[in-house]
Coordinates of C-alpha atoms in Angstrom, one line a residue:
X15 CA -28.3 38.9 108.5
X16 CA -31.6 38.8 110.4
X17 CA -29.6 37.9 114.1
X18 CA -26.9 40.8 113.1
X19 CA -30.0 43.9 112.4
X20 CA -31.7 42.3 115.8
X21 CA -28.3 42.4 117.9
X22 CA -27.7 46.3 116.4
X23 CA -31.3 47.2 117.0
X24 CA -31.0 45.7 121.2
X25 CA -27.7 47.6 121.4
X26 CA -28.9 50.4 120.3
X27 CA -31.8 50.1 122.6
X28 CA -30.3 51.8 125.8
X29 CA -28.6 54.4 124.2
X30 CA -31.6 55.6 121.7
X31 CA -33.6 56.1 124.7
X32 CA -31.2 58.2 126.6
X33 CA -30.5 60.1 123.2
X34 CA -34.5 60.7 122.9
X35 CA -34.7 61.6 127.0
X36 CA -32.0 63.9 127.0
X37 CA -32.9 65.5 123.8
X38 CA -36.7 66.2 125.3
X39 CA -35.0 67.3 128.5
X40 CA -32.8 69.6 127.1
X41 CA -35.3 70.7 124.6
X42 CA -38.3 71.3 127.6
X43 CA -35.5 73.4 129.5
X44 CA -34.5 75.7 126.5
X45 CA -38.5 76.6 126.0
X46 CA -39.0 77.2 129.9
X47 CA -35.9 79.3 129.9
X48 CA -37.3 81.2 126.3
X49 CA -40.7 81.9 128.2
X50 CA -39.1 83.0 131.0
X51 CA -37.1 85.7 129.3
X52 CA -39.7 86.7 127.1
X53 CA -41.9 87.2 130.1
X54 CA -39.4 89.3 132.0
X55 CA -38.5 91.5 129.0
X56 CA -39.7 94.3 126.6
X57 CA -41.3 93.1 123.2
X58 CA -39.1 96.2 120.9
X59 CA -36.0 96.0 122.7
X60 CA -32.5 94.7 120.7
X61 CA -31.6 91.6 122.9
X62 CA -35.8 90.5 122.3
X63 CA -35.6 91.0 118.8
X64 CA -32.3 88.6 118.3
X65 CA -33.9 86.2 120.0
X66 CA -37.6 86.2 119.0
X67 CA -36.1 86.3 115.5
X68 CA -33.6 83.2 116.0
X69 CA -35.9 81.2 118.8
X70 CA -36.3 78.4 117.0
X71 CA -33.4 77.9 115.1
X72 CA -31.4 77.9 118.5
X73 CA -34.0 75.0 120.1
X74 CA -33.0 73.1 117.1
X75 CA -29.2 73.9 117.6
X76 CA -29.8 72.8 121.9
X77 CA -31.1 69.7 120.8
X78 CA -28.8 68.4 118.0
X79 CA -26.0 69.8 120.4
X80 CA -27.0 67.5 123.1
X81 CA -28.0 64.3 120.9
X82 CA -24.3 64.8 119.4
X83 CA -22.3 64.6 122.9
X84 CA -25.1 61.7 123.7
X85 CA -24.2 59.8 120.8
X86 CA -20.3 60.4 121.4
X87 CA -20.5 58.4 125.0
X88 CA -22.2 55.6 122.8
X89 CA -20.1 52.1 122.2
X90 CA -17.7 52.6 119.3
X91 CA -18.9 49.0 118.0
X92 CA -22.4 50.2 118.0
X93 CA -24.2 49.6 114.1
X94 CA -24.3 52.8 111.8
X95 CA -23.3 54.8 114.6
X96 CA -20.4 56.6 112.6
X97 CA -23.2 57.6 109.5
X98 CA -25.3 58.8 112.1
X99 CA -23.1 60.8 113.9
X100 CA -22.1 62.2 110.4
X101 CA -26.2 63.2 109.8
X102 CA -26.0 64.8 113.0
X103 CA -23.0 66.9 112.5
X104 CA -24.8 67.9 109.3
X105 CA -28.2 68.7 110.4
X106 CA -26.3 70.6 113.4
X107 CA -24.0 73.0 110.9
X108 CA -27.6 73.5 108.6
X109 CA -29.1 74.8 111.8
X110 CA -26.6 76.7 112.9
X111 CA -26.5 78.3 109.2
X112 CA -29.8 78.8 110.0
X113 CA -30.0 80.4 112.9
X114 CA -26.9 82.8 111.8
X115 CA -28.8 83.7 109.0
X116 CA -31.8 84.6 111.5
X117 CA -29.6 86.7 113.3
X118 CA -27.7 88.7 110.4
X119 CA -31.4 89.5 109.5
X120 CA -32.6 90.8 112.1
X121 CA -29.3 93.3 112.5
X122 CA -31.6 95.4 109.6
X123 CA -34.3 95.3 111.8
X124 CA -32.5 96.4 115.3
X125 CA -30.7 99.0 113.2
X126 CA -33.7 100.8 112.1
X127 CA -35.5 100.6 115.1
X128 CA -32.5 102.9 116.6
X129 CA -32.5 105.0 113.8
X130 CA -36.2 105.9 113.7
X131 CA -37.7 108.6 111.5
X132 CA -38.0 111.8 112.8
X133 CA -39.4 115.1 112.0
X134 CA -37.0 116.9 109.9
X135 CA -34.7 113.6 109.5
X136 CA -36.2 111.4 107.2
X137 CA -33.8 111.6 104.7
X138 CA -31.2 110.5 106.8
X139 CA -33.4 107.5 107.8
X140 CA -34.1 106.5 104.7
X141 CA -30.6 106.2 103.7
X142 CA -29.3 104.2 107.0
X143 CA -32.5 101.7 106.1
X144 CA -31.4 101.3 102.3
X145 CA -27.8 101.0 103.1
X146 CA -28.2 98.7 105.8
X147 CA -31.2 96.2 104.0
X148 CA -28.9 95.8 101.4
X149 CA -25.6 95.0 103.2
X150 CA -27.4 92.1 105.5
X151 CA -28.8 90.4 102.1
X152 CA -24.9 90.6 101.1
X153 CA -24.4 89.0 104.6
X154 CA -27.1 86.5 104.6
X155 CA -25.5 85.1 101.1
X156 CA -22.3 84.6 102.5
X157 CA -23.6 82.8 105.3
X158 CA -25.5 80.2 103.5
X159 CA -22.5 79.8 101.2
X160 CA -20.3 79.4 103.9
X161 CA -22.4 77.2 105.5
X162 CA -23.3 74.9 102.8
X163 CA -19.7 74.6 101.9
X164 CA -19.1 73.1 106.1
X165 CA -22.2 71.0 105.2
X166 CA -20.9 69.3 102.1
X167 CA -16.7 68.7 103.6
X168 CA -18.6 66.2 106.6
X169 CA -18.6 64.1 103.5
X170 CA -15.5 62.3 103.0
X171 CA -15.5 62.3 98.8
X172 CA -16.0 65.9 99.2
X173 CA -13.0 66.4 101.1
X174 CA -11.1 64.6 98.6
X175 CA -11.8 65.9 95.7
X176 CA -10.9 69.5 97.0
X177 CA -7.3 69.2 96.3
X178 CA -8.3 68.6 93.0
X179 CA -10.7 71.6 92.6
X180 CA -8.3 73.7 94.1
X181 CA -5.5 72.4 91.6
X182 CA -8.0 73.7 88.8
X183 CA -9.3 76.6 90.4
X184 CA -7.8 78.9 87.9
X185 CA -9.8 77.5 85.0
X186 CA -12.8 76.7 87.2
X187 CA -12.6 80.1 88.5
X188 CA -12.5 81.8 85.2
X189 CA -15.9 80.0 84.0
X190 CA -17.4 80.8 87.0
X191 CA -16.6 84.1 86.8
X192 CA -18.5 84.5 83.4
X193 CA -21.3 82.4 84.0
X194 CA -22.4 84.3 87.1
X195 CA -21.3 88.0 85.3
X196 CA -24.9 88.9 86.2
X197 CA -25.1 88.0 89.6
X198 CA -22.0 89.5 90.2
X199 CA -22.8 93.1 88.2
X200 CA -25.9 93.3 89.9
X201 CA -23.8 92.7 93.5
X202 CA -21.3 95.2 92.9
X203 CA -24.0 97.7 91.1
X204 CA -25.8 96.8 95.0
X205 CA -22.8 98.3 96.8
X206 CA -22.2 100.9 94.7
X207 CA -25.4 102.0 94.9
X208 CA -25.9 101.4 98.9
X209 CA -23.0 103.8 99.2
X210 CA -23.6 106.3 96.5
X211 CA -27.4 106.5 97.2
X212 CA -28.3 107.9 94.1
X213 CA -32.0 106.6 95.3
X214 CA -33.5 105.1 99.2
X215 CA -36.0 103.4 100.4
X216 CA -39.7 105.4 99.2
X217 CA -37.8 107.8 97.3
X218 CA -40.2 108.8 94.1
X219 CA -38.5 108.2 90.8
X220 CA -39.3 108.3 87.1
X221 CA -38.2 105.3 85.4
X222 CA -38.8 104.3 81.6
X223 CA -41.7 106.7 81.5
X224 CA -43.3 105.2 84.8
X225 CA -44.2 107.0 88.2
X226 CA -43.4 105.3 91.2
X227 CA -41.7 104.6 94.8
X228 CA -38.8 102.6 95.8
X229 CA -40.3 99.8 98.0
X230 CA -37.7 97.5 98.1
X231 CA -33.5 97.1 97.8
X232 CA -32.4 93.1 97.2
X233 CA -29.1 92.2 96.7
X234 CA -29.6 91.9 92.7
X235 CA -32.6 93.8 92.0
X236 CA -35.3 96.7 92.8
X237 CA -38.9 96.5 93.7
X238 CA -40.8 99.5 92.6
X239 CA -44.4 100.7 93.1
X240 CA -46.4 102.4 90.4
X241 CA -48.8 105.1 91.1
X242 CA -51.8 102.3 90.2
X243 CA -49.8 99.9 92.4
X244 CA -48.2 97.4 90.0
X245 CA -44.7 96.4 90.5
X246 CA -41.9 97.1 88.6
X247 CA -38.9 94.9 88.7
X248 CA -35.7 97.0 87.4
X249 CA -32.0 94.8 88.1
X250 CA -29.7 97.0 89.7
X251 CA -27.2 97.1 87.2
X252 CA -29.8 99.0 85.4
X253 CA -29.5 102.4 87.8
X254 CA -25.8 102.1 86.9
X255 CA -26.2 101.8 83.1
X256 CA -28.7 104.9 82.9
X257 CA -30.3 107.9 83.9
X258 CA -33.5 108.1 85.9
X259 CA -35.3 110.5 87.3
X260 CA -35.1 110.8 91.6
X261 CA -37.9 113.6 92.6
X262 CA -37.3 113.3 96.0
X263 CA -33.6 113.2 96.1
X264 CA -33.4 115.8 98.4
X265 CA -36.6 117.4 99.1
X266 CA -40.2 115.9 98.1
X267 CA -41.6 119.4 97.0
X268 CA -42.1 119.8 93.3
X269 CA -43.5 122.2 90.7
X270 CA -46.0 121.3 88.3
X271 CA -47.2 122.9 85.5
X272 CA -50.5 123.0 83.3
X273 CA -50.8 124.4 79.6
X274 CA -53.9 126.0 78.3
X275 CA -54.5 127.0 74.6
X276 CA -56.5 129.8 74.0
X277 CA -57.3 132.0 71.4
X278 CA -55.1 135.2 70.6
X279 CA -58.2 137.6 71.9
X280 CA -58.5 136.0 75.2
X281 CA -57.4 138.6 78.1
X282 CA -54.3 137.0 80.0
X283 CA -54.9 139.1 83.2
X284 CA -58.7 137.5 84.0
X285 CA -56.5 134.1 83.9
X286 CA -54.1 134.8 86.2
X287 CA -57.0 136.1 89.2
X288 CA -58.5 133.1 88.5
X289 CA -55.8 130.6 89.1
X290 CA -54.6 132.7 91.9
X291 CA -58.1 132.2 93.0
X292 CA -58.1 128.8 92.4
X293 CA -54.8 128.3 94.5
X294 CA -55.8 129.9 97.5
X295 CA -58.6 127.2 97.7
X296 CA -56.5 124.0 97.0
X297 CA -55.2 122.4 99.9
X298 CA -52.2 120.8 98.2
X299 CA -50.6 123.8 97.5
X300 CA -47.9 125.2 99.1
X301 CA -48.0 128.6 98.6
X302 CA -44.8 128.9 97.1
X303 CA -44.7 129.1 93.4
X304 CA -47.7 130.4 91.5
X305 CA -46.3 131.9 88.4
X306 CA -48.7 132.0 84.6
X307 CA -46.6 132.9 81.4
X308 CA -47.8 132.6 77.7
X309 CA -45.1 130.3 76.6
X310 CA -46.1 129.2 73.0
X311 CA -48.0 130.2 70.0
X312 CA -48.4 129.5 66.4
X313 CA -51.0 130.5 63.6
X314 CA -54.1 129.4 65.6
X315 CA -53.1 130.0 69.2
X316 CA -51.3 130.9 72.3
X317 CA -50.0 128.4 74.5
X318 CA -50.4 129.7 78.7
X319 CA -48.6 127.9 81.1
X320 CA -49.3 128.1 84.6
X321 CA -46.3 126.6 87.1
X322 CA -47.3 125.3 90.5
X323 CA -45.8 123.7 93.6
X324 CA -46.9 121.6 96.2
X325 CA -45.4 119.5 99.2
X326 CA -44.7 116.1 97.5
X327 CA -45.6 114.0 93.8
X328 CA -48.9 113.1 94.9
X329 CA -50.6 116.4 95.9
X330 CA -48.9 118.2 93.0
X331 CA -50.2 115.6 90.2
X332 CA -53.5 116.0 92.5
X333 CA -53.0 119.8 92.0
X334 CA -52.3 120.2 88.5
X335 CA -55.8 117.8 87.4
X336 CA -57.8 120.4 90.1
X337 CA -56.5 123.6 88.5
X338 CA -56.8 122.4 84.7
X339 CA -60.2 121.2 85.5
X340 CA -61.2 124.8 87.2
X341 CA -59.4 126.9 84.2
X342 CA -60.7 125.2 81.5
X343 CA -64.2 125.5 83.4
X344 CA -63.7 128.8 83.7
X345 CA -63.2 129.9 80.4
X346 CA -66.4 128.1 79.2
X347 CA -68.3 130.2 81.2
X348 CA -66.6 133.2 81.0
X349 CA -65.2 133.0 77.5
X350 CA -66.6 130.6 75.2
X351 CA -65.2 132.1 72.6
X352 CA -61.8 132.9 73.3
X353 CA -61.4 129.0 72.9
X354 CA -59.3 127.9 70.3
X355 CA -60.5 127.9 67.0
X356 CA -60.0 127.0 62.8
X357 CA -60.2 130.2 61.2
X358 CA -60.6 129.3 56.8
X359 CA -61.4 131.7 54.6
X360 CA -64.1 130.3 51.7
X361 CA -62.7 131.0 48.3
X362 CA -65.1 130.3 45.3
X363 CA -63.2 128.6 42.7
X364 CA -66.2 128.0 40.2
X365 CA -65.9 129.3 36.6
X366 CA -68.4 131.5 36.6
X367 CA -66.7 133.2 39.4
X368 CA -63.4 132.9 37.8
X369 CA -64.9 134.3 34.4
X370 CA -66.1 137.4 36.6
X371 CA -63.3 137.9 38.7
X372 CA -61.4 138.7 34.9
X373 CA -63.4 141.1 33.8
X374 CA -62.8 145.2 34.3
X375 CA -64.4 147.2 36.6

């Protein structure tokens, strides 16, 4: 047993070492050539990104490319040399699953660097970016299947047992199909949704009484941002299934409103300078709705509401705090005592004053 391993391990002496050279050789060449490129080259241009993005991946495909056609002009009666050749093969179709997988990323990438956002033409950017984010996660899951599946029929059971899997893949296929329902719900929610648009990319929305942005599209869920910058984890399935609100569907701008309740004998008119006043001043308005109506009232008060708009959800919730603030400031100063009040009237219900209220006169 001993004499055996010692003969494999001197025959494979010669062609381990020309395995390891050429595999360092080839492997030295491929970085000169990289730094080469790179140096002649533009950082942000398309061919750059591809292959800053999928650099290393591809050294790793060179290599195990050139140890493979080594290893093929190695003696056929070498030891182990068919299991290694097999690990090779393997480790070569990993890498190159993951260097396709580098390069379907980076597609999102190159395509929004040639659809920047311009003045006027965000919208249209924001959809090309949401559409195309989610379409290479679709992509980047069908490559790893694809190339796990290669990986697993270099084994030779594998291989076999196919025709049997495929002889049940009507039942097998069935299960399968409910057991990953939600996976696939969320997928086809994904598409629909990356060609609907009913929301993109840092679109504002109003979901299950939360305010926040769209930061990020996967291929089964959405990342959003509150306003006090937690993160809110909604499956897409979910946008399908119900309504939500988009504030920035098609334009940002929005009106806000404040209500004030005041007392029936306070003068509308000195509320409506004011908050015209108070307008003129703010910086987040923009100047085109500024409108104050008396909109409620019941047996104590009157409800005013005065409507505002400004350029996007942030300056008009900024906007609406400023101008309640300086009404509500304004009429303690001005009039105290037009606030709302309890008006009770005192009855005496004694029985002295019960025995007088019966008598005449």
């Amino acid at each position: 047993m001993l004499k055996t391993l010692e003969e494999g391990l001197q025959a494979w002496m010669l062609p381990g070492i020309l395995a390891l050279l050429a595999v360092i050789a080839s492997y030295t060449l491929y970085r000169l050539t990289l730094a080469v490129i790179r140096h002649f080259s533009k950082r942000r241009t398309v061919p750059r990104l591809f292959l800053d993005a999928a650099a290393k991946a591809l050294g790793l495909v060179t290599s195990l490319l050139v140890l493979r056609a080594t290893l093929n002009g190695a003696p056929d009666d070498l030891l182990l040399l068919a299991p290694v050749k097999q690990m090779v093969t393997l480790l070569l179709i990993l890498s190159l699953t993951w260097a396709a997988v580098r390069l379907t990323s980076v597609i999102g990438d190159v395509i929004v660097l040639l659809n920047p956002v311009l003045e006027g033409q965000w919208k249209r950017a924001r959809k090309v970016e949401t559409q195309t984010r989610f379409l290479v996660r679709c992509l980047n899951v069908l490559v790893i299947i694809v190339g796990i599946g290669a990986a697993l029929m270099t084994f030779e059971p594998v291989q076999k047992v196919g025709a049997s899997l495929l002889a049940s893949a009507g039942v097998g296929g069935i299960v399968l199909g409910f057991a990953a329902r939600p996976v696939l719900s969320n997928l086809l929610s994904g598409i629909q949704i990356a060609l609907t648009q009913p929301f993109r990319i840092d679109d504002v929305l109003y979901v299950q009484g939360e305010w926040c942005w769209v930061e990020e599209v996967t291929a089964t869920y959405v990342v959003l941002r509150v306003w006090d910058q937690r993160r809110l984890i909604v499956p897409l399935q979910w946008f399908i299934e119900n309504p939500f609100q988009n504030w920035s569907r098609n334009t940002t701008d929005l009106q806000g409103t404040v209500f004030i309740w005041v007392d029936y004998t306070m003068p509308i008119e000195p509320l409506r300078q004011e908050f015209s006043r108070l307008l003129d001043t703010m910086k987040q308005w923009d100047g085109k709705v500024a409108t104050v109506q008396i909109t409620d009232s019941n047996e104590q008060a009157l409800q005013v509401r005065f409507l505002m708009s400004a350029p996007n959800s942030s300056q008009n919730w900024d906007l609406r705090c400023a101008i309640r603030e300086g009404l509500v400031t304004f009429i303690q100063q001005h009039y105290p005592s037009q606030l709302p009040r309890l008006r009770a009237r005192l009855v005496d219900t004694s029985p002295e004053f019960e025995g007088n209220a019966n008598q005449p006169g």
